[in-house]
Amino acid sequence: MSTQTILEVSGLRAGYGGVPVLHGCDLEIREGETVGIAGLNGAGKTTLLRALSGAIPRSCDRALLRGDRLPSRPDAVARLGLVHVPEGRKVFPTLTVRENLRYGAVAAGKAGGAAREERRVLDAFPRLAELADRRAALLSGGEQQMLAVARGLMARPVLLMVDELSLGLSPKAALDISAVLARVARTQNLSVLLVDQNTTLLGARCDRGYIMRDGLAEPIDDAFGHDTLSAAYF
């Protein structure tokens, strides 16, 4: 695995309505690795992703994506290659699977080559290929989560951030979808940041991780082993 740093963040601060949530987070993600973030509700996991993607204002000492300053606007962040799959899927219910996928490329300013990318994404998610002309509202929860991840991949990211992939899914469905994402990441040398309450999922898919606690991200080295999690949660 390459040691090139894809994302380097130090001193990240963000919050809502003047109330701070993140108090100076440091985070590093290298090329081709999958990094997990676990933590209790309210620890700042979703806020961290929203701050990185530009969905909420942030301040920081340093924020670089592949050596370039991370922009503050969501469209500019996506164009640079950092793509956020938000909690709750957020697919467009009245659009078809295919239309949702194409939106992922267009929104990131990468409409050129979208047809080729669509074929590659549908090859990775054959169930979505079967449902390509069905409206997203008619999909199951697992199929909608597949679509949300696939739409993020349509933007050809260098770093894909996925918030609560397992939310509302059976453990098997979550592991199946994350397995497809892991195969795509290996094939494309894609870096992935997974935020999830399901530590079994994180342990199965992540090279290393962080625990969010009190608005800070603490690195861990044992891929969500029992001792670390016990110390973090109890």
Coordinates of C-alpha atoms in Angstrom, one line a residue:
M1 CA 0.0 0.0 0.0
S2 CA 1.2 3.5 -0.9
T3 CA 2.1 5.8 2.0
Q4 CA 0.9 8.9 0.1
T5 CA -1.3 11.0 2.4
I6 CA -4.8 11.6 0.8
L7 CA -6.3 13.7 3.6
E8 CA -4.5 15.6 6.3
V9 CA -6.4 17.6 8.8
S10 CA -5.3 19.2 12.1
G11 CA -7.1 21.4 14.6
L12 CA -10.6 21.0 13.0
R13 CA -13.3 22.9 14.8
A14 CA -17.0 23.1 13.9
G15 CA -20.4 23.3 15.5
Y16 CA -24.0 24.5 15.2
G17 CA -25.4 27.9 16.1
G18 CA -22.3 29.0 17.9
V19 CA -22.2 25.8 20.0
P20 CA -18.9 23.9 19.4
V21 CA -19.0 20.2 18.7
L22 CA -15.5 19.6 17.3
H23 CA -12.7 21.0 19.5
G24 CA -9.6 20.5 17.3
C25 CA -9.7 17.2 15.5
D26 CA -6.7 15.7 13.8
L27 CA -7.2 13.1 11.1
E28 CA -5.0 11.4 8.5
I29 CA -6.0 9.0 5.7
R30 CA -3.6 7.4 3.3
E31 CA -4.0 6.3 -0.3
G32 CA -6.0 3.0 -0.6
E33 CA -6.8 2.5 3.0
T34 CA -10.2 2.2 4.7
V35 CA -10.4 4.1 8.0
G36 CA -13.2 3.7 10.5
I37 CA -14.6 6.1 13.1
A38 CA -16.7 4.8 16.0
G39 CA -18.2 6.7 18.9
L40 CA -21.3 7.3 21.0
N41 CA -24.2 9.4 19.8
G42 CA -23.4 13.0 20.1
A43 CA -19.6 12.5 20.0
G44 CA -19.2 14.4 16.8
K45 CA -18.9 11.7 14.1
T46 CA -21.5 13.1 11.7
T47 CA -20.4 16.7 12.4
L48 CA -16.8 15.7 11.4
L49 CA -18.0 14.4 8.0
R50 CA -20.2 17.4 7.4
A51 CA -17.4 19.8 8.2
L52 CA -15.0 18.0 5.9
S53 CA -17.5 18.0 3.0
G54 CA -18.3 21.7 3.5
A55 CA -21.9 21.1 4.6
I56 CA -21.3 23.2 7.7
P57 CA -18.7 26.0 8.4
R58 CA -15.4 24.9 9.8
S59 CA -12.1 26.3 11.0
C60 CA -8.8 24.4 11.2
D61 CA -5.1 24.8 11.3
R62 CA -4.6 22.6 8.3
A63 CA -6.9 20.8 5.8
L64 CA -5.3 19.2 2.7
L65 CA -6.6 16.8 0.2
R66 CA -3.8 15.3 -1.9
G67 CA -1.7 18.3 -0.9
D68 CA -4.3 20.9 -2.0
R69 CA -6.2 23.1 0.4
L70 CA -9.6 21.6 1.1
P71 CA -12.3 24.1 -0.1
S72 CA -15.2 25.2 2.1
R73 CA -18.0 24.9 -0.5
P74 CA -19.5 21.4 -1.0
D75 CA -19.4 21.5 -4.8
A76 CA -15.7 22.5 -4.8
V77 CA -14.9 19.8 -2.2
A78 CA -16.6 17.1 -4.4
R79 CA -14.9 18.4 -7.6
L80 CA -11.5 18.0 -5.8
G81 CA -12.4 14.4 -5.0
L82 CA -13.8 14.1 -1.5
V83 CA -17.4 12.7 -1.7
H84 CA -19.8 12.4 1.2
V85 CA -22.5 9.7 1.4
P86 CA -24.7 11.1 4.2
E87 CA -26.6 9.3 6.9
G88 CA -30.1 8.3 5.9
R89 CA -29.1 7.7 2.2
K90 CA -30.7 10.9 0.8
V91 CA -31.5 9.4 -2.6
F92 CA -34.0 11.2 -4.8
P93 CA -37.2 9.2 -4.4
T94 CA -38.9 10.3 -7.6
L95 CA -35.9 9.7 -9.8
T96 CA -34.9 6.3 -11.2
V97 CA -31.8 4.4 -10.1
R98 CA -30.1 5.5 -13.3
E99 CA -31.1 9.1 -12.9
N100 CA -29.8 9.1 -9.3
L101 CA -26.5 7.7 -10.5
R102 CA -26.1 10.3 -13.2
Y103 CA -26.8 13.0 -10.7
G104 CA -23.8 11.9 -8.7
A105 CA -21.5 12.5 -11.6
V106 CA -23.1 15.8 -12.7
A107 CA -23.2 17.3 -9.1
A108 CA -19.4 16.7 -8.8
G109 CA -18.8 18.3 -12.2
K110 CA -17.7 15.0 -13.7
A111 CA -20.4 14.4 -16.3
G112 CA -17.8 13.6 -18.9
G113 CA -17.3 9.9 -18.9
A114 CA -20.4 9.3 -16.8
A115 CA -21.7 6.6 -19.1
R116 CA -18.5 4.6 -18.7
E117 CA -18.5 5.1 -14.9
E118 CA -22.2 4.1 -14.8
R119 CA -21.4 0.7 -16.4
R120 CA -18.5 0.2 -14.0
V121 CA -20.7 1.0 -11.0
L122 CA -23.6 -1.2 -12.2
D123 CA -21.1 -4.1 -12.7
A124 CA -20.1 -3.7 -9.1
F125 CA -23.8 -3.6 -7.9
P126 CA -25.6 -6.0 -10.2
R127 CA -28.8 -5.7 -8.2
L128 CA -28.9 -2.0 -9.1
A129 CA -28.5 -2.9 -12.8
E130 CA -31.6 -5.0 -12.5
L131 CA -33.5 -2.0 -11.0
A132 CA -32.0 0.7 -13.2
D133 CA -35.3 2.1 -14.4
R134 CA -37.2 1.8 -11.1
R135 CA -37.9 4.9 -9.0
A136 CA -35.7 5.0 -5.9
A137 CA -38.8 5.3 -3.7
L138 CA -39.7 1.7 -4.6
L139 CA -36.4 0.2 -3.5
S140 CA -35.9 -1.6 -0.2
G141 CA -33.7 0.0 2.5
G142 CA -30.7 -2.1 1.5
E143 CA -31.2 -1.3 -2.2
Q144 CA -31.4 2.4 -1.4
Q145 CA -28.1 2.2 0.6
M146 CA -26.5 0.5 -2.4
L147 CA -27.7 3.3 -4.6
A148 CA -26.4 6.0 -2.2
V149 CA -22.9 4.4 -2.2
A150 CA -23.0 3.8 -5.9
R151 CA -24.0 7.4 -6.5
G152 CA -21.0 8.6 -4.5
L153 CA -18.7 6.4 -6.6
M154 CA -20.1 8.0 -9.8
A155 CA -18.2 11.2 -8.8
R156 CA -14.9 9.2 -9.1
P157 CA -13.7 10.2 -5.7
V158 CA -10.2 9.8 -4.3
L159 CA -11.8 9.7 -0.8
L160 CA -15.3 8.4 -0.1
M161 CA -16.9 9.2 3.3
V162 CA -19.8 7.0 4.3
D163 CA -21.9 7.9 7.3
E164 CA -23.8 5.1 9.1
L165 CA -23.8 2.6 6.2
S166 CA -25.5 0.0 8.5
L167 CA -28.3 2.2 9.7
G168 CA -31.6 0.4 9.4
L169 CA -30.1 -2.6 7.7
S170 CA -29.7 -6.2 8.8
P171 CA -26.1 -7.1 9.8
K172 CA -25.8 -9.3 6.7
A173 CA -27.0 -6.6 4.3
A174 CA -24.6 -4.1 5.8
L175 CA -21.7 -6.5 5.5
D176 CA -22.7 -7.4 1.9
I177 CA -22.8 -3.7 0.8
S178 CA -19.5 -2.9 2.6
A179 CA -17.9 -6.0 0.9
V180 CA -18.8 -4.6 -2.5
L181 CA -17.4 -1.2 -1.5
A182 CA -14.2 -2.9 -0.3
R183 CA -13.7 -4.6 -3.6
V184 CA -14.2 -1.4 -5.5
A185 CA -11.8 0.4 -3.2
R186 CA -9.1 -2.3 -3.8
T187 CA -9.6 -2.1 -7.6
Q188 CA -9.5 1.6 -7.8
N189 CA -7.0 2.3 -5.0
L190 CA -9.8 4.3 -3.4
S191 CA -9.5 5.6 0.2
V192 CA -12.6 5.2 2.3
L193 CA -13.7 6.8 5.6
L194 CA -16.5 4.7 7.3
V195 CA -18.4 6.2 10.2
D196 CA -20.7 3.7 11.9
Q197 CA -22.1 2.5 15.2
N198 CA -21.6 -1.1 14.1
T199 CA -18.1 -1.8 15.4
T200 CA -18.3 -5.4 14.0
L201 CA -18.6 -3.9 10.5
L202 CA -15.8 -1.5 11.1
G203 CA -13.6 -4.3 12.5
A204 CA -14.3 -6.4 9.4
R205 CA -13.6 -3.7 6.8
C206 CA -11.2 -1.1 8.2
D207 CA -7.4 -1.1 8.2
R208 CA -7.3 1.2 11.3
G209 CA -9.5 3.6 13.0
Y210 CA -10.4 6.5 15.4
I211 CA -12.7 6.8 18.4
M212 CA -14.7 10.0 18.6
R213 CA -15.0 11.3 22.1
D214 CA -15.7 14.8 23.4
G215 CA -15.3 16.3 20.0
L216 CA -11.9 14.8 19.4
A217 CA -10.7 11.9 17.2
E218 CA -8.4 9.5 19.1
P219 CA -6.4 7.1 16.9
I220 CA -6.5 3.4 17.6
D221 CA -4.2 0.7 16.3
D222 CA -6.0 -2.6 16.8
A223 CA -8.8 -2.2 14.3
F224 CA -11.6 -1.9 16.9
G225 CA -10.5 -4.7 19.1
H226 CA -12.4 -5.5 22.3
D227 CA -10.0 -3.8 24.7
T228 CA -10.0 -0.6 22.9
L229 CA -13.8 -0.5 22.5
S230 CA -14.3 -1.3 26.1
A231 CA -12.1 1.6 27.1
A232 CA -13.8 3.9 24.7
Y233 CA -17.4 3.1 25.5
F234 CA -17.3 2.0 29.1

